[in-house]
Short mmCIF file of C-alpha atoms in Angstrom, two decimals:
data_model
loop_
_atom_site.label_atom_id
_atom_site.label_comp_id
_atom_site.label_asym_id
_atom_site.label_seq_id
_atom_site.Cartn_x
_atom_site.Cartn_y
_atom_site.Cartn_z
CA MET A 1 54.96 -3.41 -25.32
CA GLY A 2 56.01 -3.35 -21.76
CA ARG A 3 54.26 -0.12 -20.57
CA LEU A 4 50.71 -1.39 -19.81
CA GLY A 5 50.82 -1.77 -16.31
CA PRO A 6 49.14 0.48 -13.80
CA ARG A 7 50.42 4.19 -13.50
CA PRO A 8 51.95 5.14 -10.31
CA ASP A 9 48.79 7.21 -9.60
CA GLY A 10 46.59 4.10 -9.98
CA THR A 11 45.09 5.14 -13.24
CA ILE A 12 45.11 2.67 -16.26
CA PRO A 13 47.85 3.51 -19.04
CA PHE A 14 46.89 5.99 -22.12
CA SER A 15 48.52 6.27 -25.40
CA VAL A 16 48.37 9.08 -28.20
CA GLU A 17 48.24 9.04 -31.98
CA PHE A 18 50.01 11.32 -34.30
CA ASN A 19 49.47 12.12 -37.80
CA PRO A 20 52.02 12.58 -40.35
CA PRO A 21 53.06 16.45 -40.68
CA ARG A 22 52.17 17.69 -44.04
CA ASP A 23 54.40 20.54 -44.04
CA ALA A 24 56.68 22.71 -41.54
CA ALA A 25 53.91 24.38 -40.02
CA ASN A 26 52.02 20.98 -38.93
CA GLU A 27 55.54 19.64 -37.96
CA ALA A 28 56.05 22.41 -35.49
CA ARG A 29 52.45 21.81 -34.11
CA LEU A 30 53.18 18.18 -33.70
CA TRP A 31 56.05 18.83 -31.69
CA ARG A 32 54.45 21.29 -29.21
CA ALA A 33 51.91 18.50 -28.87
CA ALA A 34 54.71 15.68 -28.34
CA ARG A 35 56.39 17.92 -25.48
CA GLU A 36 53.02 18.49 -23.82
CA PHE A 37 52.30 14.74 -23.92
CA GLU A 38 55.78 13.86 -22.98
CA ARG A 39 55.03 15.44 -19.46
CA MET A 40 51.85 13.48 -19.04
CA HIS A 41 53.68 10.13 -19.57
CA PRO A 42 51.71 8.19 -22.12
CA ALA A 43 52.54 4.38 -22.09
CA PHE A 44 53.49 5.04 -25.86
CA VAL A 45 53.04 7.49 -28.89
CA SER A 46 52.18 5.89 -32.47
CA MET A 47 52.76 7.74 -35.79
CA THR A 48 50.35 6.98 -38.58
CA TYR A 49 52.03 6.22 -41.90
CA GLY A 50 51.11 7.90 -45.47
CA ALA A 51 52.02 5.08 -47.45
CA GLY A 52 52.66 6.04 -51.18
CA GLY A 53 52.05 9.86 -50.45
CA SER A 54 54.23 12.75 -50.13
CA THR A 55 54.45 12.54 -46.47
CA ARG A 56 56.44 9.40 -46.54
CA ASP A 57 60.04 10.55 -45.92
CA ARG A 58 58.79 13.39 -43.52
CA THR A 59 57.02 10.58 -41.52
CA ALA A 60 59.95 8.28 -41.28
CA ARG A 61 62.19 11.42 -40.41
CA VAL A 62 59.87 12.56 -37.54
CA THR A 63 59.13 9.13 -36.06
CA GLY A 64 63.15 8.40 -35.82
CA GLN A 65 63.18 11.97 -34.16
CA LEU A 66 60.48 11.23 -31.71
CA ALA A 67 62.30 8.15 -30.60
CA ARG A 68 65.62 9.66 -30.46
CA GLU A 69 64.91 13.18 -29.00
CA THR A 70 62.13 12.39 -26.52
CA THR A 71 61.55 10.14 -23.62
CA LEU A 72 58.34 8.85 -25.33
CA LEU A 73 58.14 4.84 -26.39
CA THR A 74 57.52 5.54 -30.11
CA VAL A 75 55.37 2.97 -32.23
CA ALA A 76 55.94 3.44 -35.94
CA HIS A 77 52.78 2.25 -38.28
CA LEU A 78 54.07 -0.10 -41.05
CA THR A 79 51.68 -0.85 -44.05
CA ALA A 80 51.85 -3.11 -46.97
CA VAL A 81 49.97 -0.77 -49.46
CA GLY A 82 52.14 0.23 -52.23
CA HIS A 83 55.33 -1.45 -51.06
CA SER A 84 57.59 -4.57 -52.24
CA VAL A 85 58.70 -6.69 -49.81
CA ALA A 86 62.25 -5.23 -50.54
CA GLU A 87 60.88 -1.97 -49.67
CA LEU A 88 59.31 -3.07 -46.38
CA ARG A 89 62.56 -4.59 -45.24
CA SER A 90 64.35 -1.26 -45.83
CA ILE A 91 61.64 0.73 -43.94
CA MET A 92 62.25 -1.73 -41.14
CA GLY A 93 65.77 -1.16 -41.33
CA THR A 94 65.63 2.67 -40.92
CA TYR A 95 63.29 2.35 -38.15
CA ALA A 96 65.50 -0.12 -36.41
CA ASP A 97 68.40 2.15 -37.13
CA SER A 98 66.57 4.92 -35.05
CA GLY A 99 66.21 2.48 -32.19
CA ILE A 100 62.47 1.68 -32.91
CA ARG A 101 61.67 -1.61 -31.94
CA ASN A 102 57.85 -1.12 -31.76
CA LEU A 103 55.52 -1.59 -35.09
CA LEU A 104 51.82 -1.37 -35.54
CA VAL A 105 51.37 -3.49 -38.74
CA LEU A 106 48.50 -2.80 -40.89
CA ARG A 107 47.55 -4.08 -44.50
CA GLY A 108 46.77 -0.15 -45.18
CA ASP A 109 44.22 1.36 -47.24
CA PRO A 110 44.36 2.46 -51.06
CA PRO A 111 45.95 5.94 -51.35
CA GLY A 112 43.29 8.39 -52.06
CA ASP A 113 40.16 6.69 -51.66
CA PRO A 114 40.35 4.47 -48.41
CA LEU A 115 37.07 2.56 -49.58
CA GLY A 116 38.71 2.03 -52.90
CA GLU A 117 39.72 -1.44 -54.56
CA TRP A 118 42.76 -2.69 -52.75
CA GLN A 119 45.74 -3.82 -54.94
CA ARG A 120 48.45 -5.66 -53.87
CA HIS A 121 51.96 -4.49 -54.81
CA PRO A 122 53.31 -6.89 -57.48
CA GLU A 123 56.33 -7.73 -55.38
CA GLY A 124 54.43 -7.13 -52.31
CA LEU A 125 52.08 -8.73 -49.57
CA GLU A 126 48.34 -9.52 -49.77
CA TYR A 127 47.51 -9.86 -46.00
CA ALA A 128 48.45 -7.95 -42.72
CA GLU A 129 49.26 -11.52 -41.14
CA GLU A 130 51.99 -12.02 -43.86
CA LEU A 131 53.45 -8.62 -42.88
CA VAL A 132 53.39 -9.75 -39.20
CA ARG A 133 55.38 -12.81 -40.11
CA LEU A 134 57.82 -10.70 -42.14
CA VAL A 135 58.62 -8.29 -39.26
CA ARG A 136 58.79 -10.99 -36.67
CA GLY A 137 61.33 -12.82 -38.86
CA LEU A 138 63.61 -9.92 -39.19
CA GLY A 139 64.51 -8.83 -35.94
CA ASP A 140 63.64 -8.26 -32.32
CA PHE A 141 60.46 -6.26 -33.06
CA HIS A 142 57.31 -5.75 -31.00
CA VAL A 143 54.28 -6.04 -33.20
CA GLY A 144 50.67 -4.81 -32.86
CA VAL A 145 47.90 -5.07 -35.51
CA ALA A 146 44.50 -3.15 -36.09
CA SER A 147 41.22 -4.67 -34.79
CA PHE A 148 37.73 -3.64 -35.73
CA PRO A 149 35.04 -3.58 -33.23
CA GLN A 150 32.10 -3.39 -35.97
CA GLY A 151 34.21 -5.32 -38.53
CA HIS A 152 36.35 -4.39 -41.10
CA HIS A 153 34.51 -2.95 -43.98
CA ARG A 154 36.18 -5.65 -46.32
CA SER A 155 35.05 -8.42 -44.33
CA PRO A 156 32.02 -10.47 -45.10
CA ASP A 157 30.82 -10.75 -41.80
CA LEU A 158 32.02 -10.26 -38.02
CA ASP A 159 33.05 -14.17 -37.86
CA HIS A 160 35.31 -13.67 -40.71
CA ASP A 161 36.82 -10.53 -39.11
CA THR A 162 37.23 -12.24 -36.11
CA ALA A 163 39.13 -15.13 -37.73
CA HIS A 164 41.70 -12.57 -39.42
CA LEU A 165 42.23 -10.70 -36.20
CA CYS A 166 42.97 -14.44 -34.48
CA ALA A 167 45.10 -15.14 -37.39
CA LYS A 168 47.40 -11.97 -36.93
CA LEU A 169 47.71 -12.57 -33.32
CA ARG A 170 48.88 -16.25 -33.99
CA ALA A 171 51.51 -14.68 -36.54
CA GLY A 172 52.96 -13.08 -33.64
CA ALA A 173 51.43 -9.91 -32.90
CA GLU A 174 51.31 -8.91 -29.33
CA TYR A 175 48.39 -6.87 -29.20
CA SER A 176 45.70 -4.63 -31.05
CA ILE A 177 44.56 -1.48 -31.26
CA THR A 178 41.10 -1.06 -32.51
CA GLN A 179 39.37 1.15 -34.85
CA MET A 180 37.94 4.31 -33.47
CA PHE A 181 34.09 3.80 -32.18
CA PHE A 182 31.63 5.52 -30.17
CA ASP A 183 29.60 2.59 -28.73
CA VAL A 184 31.35 0.67 -25.85
CA ASP A 185 29.15 -2.27 -26.53
CA ASP A 186 30.78 -2.94 -29.81
CA TYR A 187 34.24 -2.87 -28.26
CA LEU A 188 32.95 -5.60 -25.51
CA ARG A 189 31.55 -7.74 -28.21
CA LEU A 190 35.01 -7.73 -30.13
CA ARG A 191 36.51 -8.67 -26.89
CA ASP A 192 34.09 -11.43 -26.36
CA ARG A 193 34.48 -12.88 -30.19
CA VAL A 194 38.29 -12.91 -30.11
CA ILE A 195 38.09 -14.77 -26.78
CA ALA A 196 35.47 -17.42 -28.20
CA CYS A 197 37.65 -17.89 -31.22
CA ASP A 198 41.04 -18.62 -29.55
CA PRO A 199 40.97 -18.27 -25.70
CA ILE A 200 44.95 -18.06 -25.79
CA GLU A 201 45.42 -15.49 -28.37
CA GLY A 202 42.01 -13.54 -27.03
CA ALA A 203 43.79 -13.00 -23.59
CA LYS A 204 46.24 -10.42 -25.57
CA PRO A 205 45.49 -6.65 -24.90
CA ILE A 206 42.78 -5.15 -27.00
CA ILE A 207 43.37 -1.22 -26.89
CA PRO A 208 40.25 0.83 -27.60
CA GLU A 209 40.75 3.90 -29.79
CA LEU A 210 38.97 7.05 -29.02
CA MET A 211 38.80 10.70 -30.59
CA PRO A 212 37.61 13.67 -28.52
CA ILE A 213 35.22 15.72 -30.67
CA THR A 214 35.99 19.25 -30.71
CA SER A 215 33.48 20.64 -33.52
CA LEU A 216 30.84 19.54 -35.95
CA ARG A 217 33.59 19.38 -38.43
CA THR A 218 35.46 16.66 -36.29
CA VAL A 219 32.18 14.71 -36.47
CA GLN A 220 32.71 14.46 -40.20
CA ARG A 221 36.44 13.57 -39.55
CA ALA A 222 35.64 10.62 -37.15
CA GLU A 223 33.16 9.48 -39.44
CA GLU A 224 35.62 9.24 -42.16
CA LEU A 225 38.52 7.84 -40.18
CA SER A 226 36.03 4.98 -38.89
CA GLY A 227 34.03 4.49 -41.85
CA ARG A 228 30.89 4.21 -39.66
CA PRO A 229 28.43 7.03 -38.64
CA LEU A 230 28.27 8.36 -35.33
CA PRO A 231 25.40 6.72 -33.13
CA THR A 232 22.37 8.96 -33.62
CA ARG A 233 22.02 9.76 -30.01
CA LEU A 234 25.51 11.24 -29.82
CA ARG A 235 25.07 13.23 -32.97
CA GLU A 236 21.72 14.78 -31.69
CA ARG A 237 23.66 15.73 -28.49
CA LEU A 238 26.30 17.71 -30.31
CA GLU A 239 23.77 19.25 -32.71
CA ARG A 240 21.44 20.65 -29.75
CA ALA A 241 24.69 22.01 -28.69
CA GLY A 242 25.57 23.70 -31.76
CA GLY A 243 22.03 24.94 -32.37
CA ALA A 244 21.32 27.18 -35.38
CA ASP A 245 25.04 28.36 -35.72
CA PRO A 246 27.45 25.68 -34.82
CA ASP A 247 30.47 27.70 -35.73
CA ALA A 248 29.37 30.55 -33.44
CA ASN A 249 28.32 27.82 -30.56
CA ARG A 250 31.59 26.06 -31.00
CA ALA A 251 32.66 26.16 -27.52
CA ALA A 252 29.41 24.28 -26.68
CA VAL A 253 29.95 21.63 -29.09
CA ARG A 254 33.16 21.12 -27.82
CA GLU A 255 32.08 20.91 -24.21
CA VAL A 256 29.71 18.12 -25.32
CA GLY A 257 32.23 16.22 -27.16
CA ILE A 258 34.82 16.22 -24.26
CA GLU A 259 31.73 14.96 -22.08
CA ILE A 260 31.12 12.23 -24.61
CA ALA A 261 34.93 11.06 -24.87
CA THR A 262 34.87 10.96 -20.87
CA GLU A 263 31.78 9.01 -20.64
CA ILE A 264 33.03 6.46 -23.16
CA ALA A 265 36.56 6.39 -21.52
CA GLN A 266 35.02 5.96 -17.92
CA ARG A 267 32.94 2.83 -19.10
CA LEU A 268 36.05 1.25 -20.87
CA ILE A 269 37.91 1.56 -17.73
CA ALA A 270 34.93 -0.02 -15.59
CA GLU A 271 34.92 -2.85 -18.20
CA GLY A 272 38.52 -3.42 -18.08
CA ALA A 273 40.31 -2.14 -21.02
CA PRO A 274 44.10 -2.02 -20.80
CA CYS A 275 44.79 1.11 -22.04
CA LEU A 276 43.10 4.22 -23.54
CA HIS A 277 44.49 5.04 -26.91
CA PHE A 278 43.52 8.85 -28.12
CA ILE A 279 43.60 10.12 -31.74
CA THR A 280 44.68 13.55 -31.10
CA LEU A 281 44.97 15.17 -34.68
CA ASN A 282 48.49 16.61 -33.37
CA PHE A 283 46.80 18.51 -30.52
CA ALA A 284 47.12 18.06 -26.78
CA LYS A 285 44.31 19.97 -25.17
CA ALA A 286 41.38 17.90 -25.85
CA THR A 287 42.80 14.74 -24.77
CA SER A 288 44.41 16.35 -21.38
CA GLU A 289 40.88 17.54 -20.59
CA VAL A 290 39.68 14.27 -21.00
CA LEU A 291 42.43 12.83 -18.79
CA THR A 292 41.63 15.54 -16.15
CA ASN A 293 37.95 14.53 -16.10
CA LEU A 294 38.91 10.91 -15.60
CA GLY A 295 41.51 11.94 -12.62
CA TYR A 296 44.75 11.66 -14.24
CA THR A 297 47.30 13.86 -13.07
CA VAL A 298 47.98 16.39 -15.80
CA THR A 299 50.73 18.73 -15.44
CA ALA A 300 51.13 19.99 -18.85
CA ALA A 301 49.11 23.10 -20.10
CA PRO A 302 48.71 22.37 -23.56
CA VAL A 303 47.49 24.92 -26.25
CA GLY A 304 45.04 24.39 -29.24
CA ALA A 305 42.28 21.95 -29.82
#
């Protein structure tokens, strides 16, 4: 990865995640956010991948444009779901042609229902570990993988989940980015489990993923993305701010959501997290407010959520 050292102002690195644009309006919003973040100098930006969906071509094009037309270090997601090995090789070639050498490698969720039955492509791969080996064998790529503070929902237990993460790291992954979480203790326990499983591989960076909550609707989105319910104490704080009319009191809910994200980030920094990775939903404002609260120098004036 290469950009995870301390920033000039002494703060730890941060990175941001974009979603595939569904249409031209969403793409324009993504580009506004990208230009705002460009002035904040993130360690990298990542673009999620709509495997098997209508956004696939647009995702590959925009990801390539981010790499070519901005100063942002761009990490492309690559998933095994719905792809043959030949298709995966072709996608990697497309990214390489755009100058992208950083990939976040994932097995991926079934299209339409992330919790549905996972089916391997007849000519594809079964596990993310296999995809890591494929990528590392095809060129000079830097590879990251996913990690799960509360365990992947398909793993029978945390020990099994930890063993899978260590296998991905041994296969050549250089770091992992966690699934979103709201309890820092879950992150710390993950870190301890990986070190206990393999002290050498466990020394590789585990980057925590955060999402500032800007509305009670965002809470639902957060739970869908993580597959886990929001901790009761945090939900109660947000619901108290929303009162009887959360839509009318959205500003109050948003303020509490920014406070929660700031508190989580502060503890992660104190506990030695190597980087903070923010889910942005293609907006810059909420993330920039959290960064400002943390003492980062934010020179942009972003608009939106």
